[in-house]
GROMACS .gro file of C-alpha atoms in nm:
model
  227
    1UNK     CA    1   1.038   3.471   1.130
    2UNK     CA    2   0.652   3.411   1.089
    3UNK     CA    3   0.440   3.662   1.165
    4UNK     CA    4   0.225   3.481   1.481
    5UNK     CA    5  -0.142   3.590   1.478
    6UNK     CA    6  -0.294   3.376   1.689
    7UNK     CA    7  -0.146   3.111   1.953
    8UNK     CA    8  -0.307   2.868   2.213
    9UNK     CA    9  -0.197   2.505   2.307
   10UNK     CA   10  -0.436   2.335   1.989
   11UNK     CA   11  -0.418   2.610   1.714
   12UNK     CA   12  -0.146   2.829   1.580
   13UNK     CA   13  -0.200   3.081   1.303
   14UNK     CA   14   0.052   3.306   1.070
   15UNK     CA   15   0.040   3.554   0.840
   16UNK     CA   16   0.154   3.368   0.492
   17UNK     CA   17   0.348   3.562   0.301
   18UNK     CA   18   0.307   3.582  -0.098
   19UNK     CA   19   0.535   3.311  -0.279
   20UNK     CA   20   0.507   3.076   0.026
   21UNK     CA   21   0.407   2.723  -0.001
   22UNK     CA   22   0.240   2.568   0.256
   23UNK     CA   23   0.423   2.256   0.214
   24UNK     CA   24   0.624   2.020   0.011
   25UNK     CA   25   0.446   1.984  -0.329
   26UNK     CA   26   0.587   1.825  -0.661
   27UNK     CA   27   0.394   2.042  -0.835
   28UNK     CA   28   0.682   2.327  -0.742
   29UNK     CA   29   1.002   2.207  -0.675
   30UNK     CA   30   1.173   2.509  -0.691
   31UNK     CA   31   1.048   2.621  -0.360
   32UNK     CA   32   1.308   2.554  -0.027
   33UNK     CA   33   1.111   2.696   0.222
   34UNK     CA   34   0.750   2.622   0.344
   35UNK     CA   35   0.527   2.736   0.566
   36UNK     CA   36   0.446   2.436   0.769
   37UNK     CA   37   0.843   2.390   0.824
   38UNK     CA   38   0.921   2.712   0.929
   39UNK     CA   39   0.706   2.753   1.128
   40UNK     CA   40   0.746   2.399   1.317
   41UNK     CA   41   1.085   2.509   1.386
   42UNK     CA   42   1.018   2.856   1.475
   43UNK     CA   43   0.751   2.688   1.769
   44UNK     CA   44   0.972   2.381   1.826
   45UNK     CA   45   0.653   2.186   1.789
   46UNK     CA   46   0.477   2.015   1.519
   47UNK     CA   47   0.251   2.158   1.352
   48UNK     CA   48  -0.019   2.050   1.058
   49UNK     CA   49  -0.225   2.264   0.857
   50UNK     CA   50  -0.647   2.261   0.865
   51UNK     CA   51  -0.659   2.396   0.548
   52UNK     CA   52  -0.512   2.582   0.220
   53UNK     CA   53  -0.407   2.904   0.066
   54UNK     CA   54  -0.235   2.891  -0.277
   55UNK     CA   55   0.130   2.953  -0.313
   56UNK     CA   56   0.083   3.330  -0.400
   57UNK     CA   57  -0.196   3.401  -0.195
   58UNK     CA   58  -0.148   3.601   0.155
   59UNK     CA   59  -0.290   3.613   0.494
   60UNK     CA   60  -0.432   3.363   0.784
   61UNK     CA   61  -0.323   3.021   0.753
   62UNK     CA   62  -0.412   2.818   1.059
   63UNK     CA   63  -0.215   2.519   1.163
   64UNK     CA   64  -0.301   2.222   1.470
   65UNK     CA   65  -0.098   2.114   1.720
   66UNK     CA   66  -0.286   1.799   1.731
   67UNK     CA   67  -0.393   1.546   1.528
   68UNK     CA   68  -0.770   1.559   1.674
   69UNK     CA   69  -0.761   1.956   1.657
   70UNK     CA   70  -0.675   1.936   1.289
   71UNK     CA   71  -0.929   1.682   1.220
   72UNK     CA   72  -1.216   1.886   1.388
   73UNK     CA   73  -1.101   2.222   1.210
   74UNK     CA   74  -1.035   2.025   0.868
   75UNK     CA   75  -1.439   1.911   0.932
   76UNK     CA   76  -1.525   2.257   0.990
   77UNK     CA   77  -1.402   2.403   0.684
   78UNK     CA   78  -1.498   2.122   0.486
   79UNK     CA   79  -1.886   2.179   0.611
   80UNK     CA   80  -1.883   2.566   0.530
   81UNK     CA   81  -1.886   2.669   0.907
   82UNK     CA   82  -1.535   2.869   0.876
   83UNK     CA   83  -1.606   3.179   0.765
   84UNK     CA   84  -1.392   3.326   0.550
   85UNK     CA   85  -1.318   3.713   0.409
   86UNK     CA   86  -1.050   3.811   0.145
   87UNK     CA   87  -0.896   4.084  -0.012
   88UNK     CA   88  -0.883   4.118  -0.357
   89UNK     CA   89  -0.793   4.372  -0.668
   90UNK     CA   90  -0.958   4.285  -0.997
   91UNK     CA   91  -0.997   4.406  -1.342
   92UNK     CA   92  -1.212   4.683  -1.397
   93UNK     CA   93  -1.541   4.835  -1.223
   94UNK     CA   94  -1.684   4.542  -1.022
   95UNK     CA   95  -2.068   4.588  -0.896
   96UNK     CA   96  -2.159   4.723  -0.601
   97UNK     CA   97  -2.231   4.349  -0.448
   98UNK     CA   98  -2.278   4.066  -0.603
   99UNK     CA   99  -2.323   3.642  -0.559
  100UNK     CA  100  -2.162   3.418  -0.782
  101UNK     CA  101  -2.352   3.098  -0.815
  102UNK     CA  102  -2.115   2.881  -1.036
  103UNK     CA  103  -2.005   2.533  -0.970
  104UNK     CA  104  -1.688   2.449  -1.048
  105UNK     CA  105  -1.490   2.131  -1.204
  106UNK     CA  106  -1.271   1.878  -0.995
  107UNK     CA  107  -0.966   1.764  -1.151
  108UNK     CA  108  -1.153   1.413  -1.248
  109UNK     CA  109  -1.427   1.643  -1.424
  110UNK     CA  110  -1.699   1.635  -1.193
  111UNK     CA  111  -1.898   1.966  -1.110
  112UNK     CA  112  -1.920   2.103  -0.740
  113UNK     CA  113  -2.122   2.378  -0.628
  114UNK     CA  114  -1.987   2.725  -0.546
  115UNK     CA  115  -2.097   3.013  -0.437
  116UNK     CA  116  -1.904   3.369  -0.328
  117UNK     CA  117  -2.054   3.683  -0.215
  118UNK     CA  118  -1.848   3.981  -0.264
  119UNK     CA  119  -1.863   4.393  -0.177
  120UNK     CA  120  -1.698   4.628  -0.424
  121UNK     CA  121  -1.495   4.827  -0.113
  122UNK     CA  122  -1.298   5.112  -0.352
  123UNK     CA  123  -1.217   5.183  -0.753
  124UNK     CA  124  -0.976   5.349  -0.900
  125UNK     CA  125  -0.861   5.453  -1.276
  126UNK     CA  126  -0.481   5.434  -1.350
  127UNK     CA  127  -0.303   5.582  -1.629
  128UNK     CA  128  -0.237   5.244  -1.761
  129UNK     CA  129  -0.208   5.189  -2.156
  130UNK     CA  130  -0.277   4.839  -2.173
  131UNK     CA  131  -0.476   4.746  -2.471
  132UNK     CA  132  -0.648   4.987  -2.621
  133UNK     CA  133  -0.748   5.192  -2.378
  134UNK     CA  134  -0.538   5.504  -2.250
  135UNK     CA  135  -0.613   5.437  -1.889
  136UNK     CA  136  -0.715   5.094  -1.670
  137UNK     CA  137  -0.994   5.084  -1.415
  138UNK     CA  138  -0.950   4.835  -1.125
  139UNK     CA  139  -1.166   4.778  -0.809
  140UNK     CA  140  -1.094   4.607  -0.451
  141UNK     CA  141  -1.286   4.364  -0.322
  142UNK     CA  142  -1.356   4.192  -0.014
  143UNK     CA  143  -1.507   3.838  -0.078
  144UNK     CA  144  -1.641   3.600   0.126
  145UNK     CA  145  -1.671   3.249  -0.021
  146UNK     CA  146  -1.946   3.004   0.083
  147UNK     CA  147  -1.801   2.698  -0.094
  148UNK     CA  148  -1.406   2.603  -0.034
  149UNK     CA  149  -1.324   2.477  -0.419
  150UNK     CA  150  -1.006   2.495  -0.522
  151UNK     CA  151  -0.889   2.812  -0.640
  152UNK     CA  152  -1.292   2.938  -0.627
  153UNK     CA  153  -1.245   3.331  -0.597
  154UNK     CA  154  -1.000   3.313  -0.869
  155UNK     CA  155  -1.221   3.096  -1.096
  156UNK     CA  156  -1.510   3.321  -1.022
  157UNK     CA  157  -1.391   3.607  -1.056
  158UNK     CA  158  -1.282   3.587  -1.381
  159UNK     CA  159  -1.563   3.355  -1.455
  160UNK     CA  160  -1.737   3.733  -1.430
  161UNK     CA  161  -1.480   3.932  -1.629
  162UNK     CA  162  -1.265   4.044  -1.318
  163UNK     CA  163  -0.960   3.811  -1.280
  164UNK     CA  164  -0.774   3.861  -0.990
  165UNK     CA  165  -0.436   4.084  -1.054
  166UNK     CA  166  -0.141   3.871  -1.103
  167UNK     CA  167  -0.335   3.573  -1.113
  168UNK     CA  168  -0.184   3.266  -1.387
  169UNK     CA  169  -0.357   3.082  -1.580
  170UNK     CA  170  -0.686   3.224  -1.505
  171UNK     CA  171  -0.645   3.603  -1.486
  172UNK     CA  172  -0.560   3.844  -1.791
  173UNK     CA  173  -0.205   3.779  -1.969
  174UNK     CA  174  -0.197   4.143  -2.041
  175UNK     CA  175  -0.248   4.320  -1.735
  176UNK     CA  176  -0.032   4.055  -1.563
  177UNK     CA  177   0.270   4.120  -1.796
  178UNK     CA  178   0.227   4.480  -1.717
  179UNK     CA  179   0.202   4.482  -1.319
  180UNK     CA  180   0.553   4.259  -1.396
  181UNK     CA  181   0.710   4.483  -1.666
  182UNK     CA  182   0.653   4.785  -1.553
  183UNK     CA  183   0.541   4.815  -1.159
  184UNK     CA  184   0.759   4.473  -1.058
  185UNK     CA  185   0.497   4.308  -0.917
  186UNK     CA  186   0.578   3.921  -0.922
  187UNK     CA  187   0.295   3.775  -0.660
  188UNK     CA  188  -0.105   3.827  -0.664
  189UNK     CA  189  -0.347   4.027  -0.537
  190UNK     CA  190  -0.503   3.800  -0.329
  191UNK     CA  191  -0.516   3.823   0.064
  192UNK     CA  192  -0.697   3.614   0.343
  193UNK     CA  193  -0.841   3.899   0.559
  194UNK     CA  194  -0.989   3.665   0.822
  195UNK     CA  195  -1.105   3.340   1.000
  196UNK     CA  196  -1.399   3.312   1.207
  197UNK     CA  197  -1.488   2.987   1.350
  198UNK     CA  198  -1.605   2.832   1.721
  199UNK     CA  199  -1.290   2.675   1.900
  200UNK     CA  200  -1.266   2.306   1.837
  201UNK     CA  201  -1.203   2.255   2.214
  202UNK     CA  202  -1.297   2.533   2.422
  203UNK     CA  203  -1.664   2.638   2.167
  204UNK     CA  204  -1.506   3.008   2.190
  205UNK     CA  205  -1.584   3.203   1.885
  206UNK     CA  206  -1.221   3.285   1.757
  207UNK     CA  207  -1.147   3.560   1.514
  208UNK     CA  208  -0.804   3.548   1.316
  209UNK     CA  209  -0.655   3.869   1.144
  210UNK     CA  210  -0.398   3.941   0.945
  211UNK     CA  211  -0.288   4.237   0.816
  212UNK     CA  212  -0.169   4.254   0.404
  213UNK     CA  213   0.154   4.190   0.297
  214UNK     CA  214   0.425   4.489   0.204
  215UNK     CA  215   0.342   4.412  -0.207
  216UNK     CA  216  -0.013   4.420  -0.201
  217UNK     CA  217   0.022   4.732   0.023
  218UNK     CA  218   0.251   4.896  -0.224
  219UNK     CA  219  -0.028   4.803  -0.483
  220UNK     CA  220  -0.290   4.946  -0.248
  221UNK     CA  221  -0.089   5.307  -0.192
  222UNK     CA  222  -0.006   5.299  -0.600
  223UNK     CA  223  -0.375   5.272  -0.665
  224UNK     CA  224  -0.479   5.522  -0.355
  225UNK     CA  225  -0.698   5.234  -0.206
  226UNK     CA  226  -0.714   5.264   0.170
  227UNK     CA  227  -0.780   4.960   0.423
   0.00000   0.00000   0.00000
């Protein structure tokens, strides 16, 4: 069963967990279950998504009942008026706070603008030998992108030296073969915290939570980060 966070009669929202697709893609079919089909059965309605999260990525994934609702959310995203916070853990010491200003490529080539604000929240050293360095230094972050590119915290952050944790192709080979090797890890560190946005229909501001999933908590408690 889905983990409900929010329900009225235009919006439903989940908690997606790591490894989920939101739908049918032919990019990955190996998957058998998605998001958008579990949870229309698990309603007994259908449902369509107003936006994205990648395969591996947790957290708030909001969904219309409607076909109007979704294309009035689907407009707000697409203007920049959702806002949006995530958790992530990165390579290394990240700054205090910091704005990435760096457009990004579509897949024809051409360059969009993107911006993402982020807050260094905690840091930790681990006595990880990977390289060649005795120990590894890693840093959680919660960022709040202004731009909705695809994949735009994970090309940004390691557009500034700190790829996201588990993160293929654009994070580091090396510290993703060890989180596999040795801690097991198989998903990335990558969580949608929360969804703020003014009700489609009733012009309520509407907050959506959701609480990380059991891996990147075990990642969190292995690193002593606290929420």
């Amino acid at each position: 069963m889905l983990e409900i966070l929010y329900q009225d009669e235009h919006l439903i929202a989940i908690n997606k967990p790591h490894g989920l697709l939101v739908h049918r893609s032919k990019i990955a079919d190996d998957a058998k279950e998605f998001a958008l089909q579990l949870l229309r059965d698990q309603v007994g309605k259908q449902v369509n998504p107003t936006h994205r999260l990648d395969r591996k990525t947790s957290g708030v994934l909001l969904f219309a009942f409607d076909k109007s609702t979704e294309i009035a959310m689907q407009k707000q995203f697409q203007e920049g008026l959702v806002d949006k916070h995530y958790l992530a853990i990165v390579r290394g010491y990240t700054p205090p706070e910091l704005e990435i200003d760096y457009p990004l490529a579509k897949e024809n080539g051409t360059l969009q603008d993107a911006q993402t604000k982020f807050v260094t929240l905690q840091q930790a050293e681990m006595p990880f030998a990977i390289g060649k360095h005795a120990t590894s230094r890693y840093s959680l972050v919660k960022a709040n992108p202004k731009t909705g590119r695809m994949h735009q915290l994970r090309k940004h952050f390691a557009h500034i030296f700190h790829p996201i944790i588990g993160d293929r192709p654009h994070g580091c080979n090396k510290q993703n073969r060890y989180f596999k090797e040795h801690l097991e890890m198989n998903t990335m560190m990558l969580h949608a915290l929360t969804l703020s946005f003014v009700h489609p229909v009733s012009s309520q501001q509407i907050t959506i939570s959701a609480s990380v999933q059991p891996e990147f908590k075990r990642m969190l408690d292995l690193m002593n980060f606290t929420l």
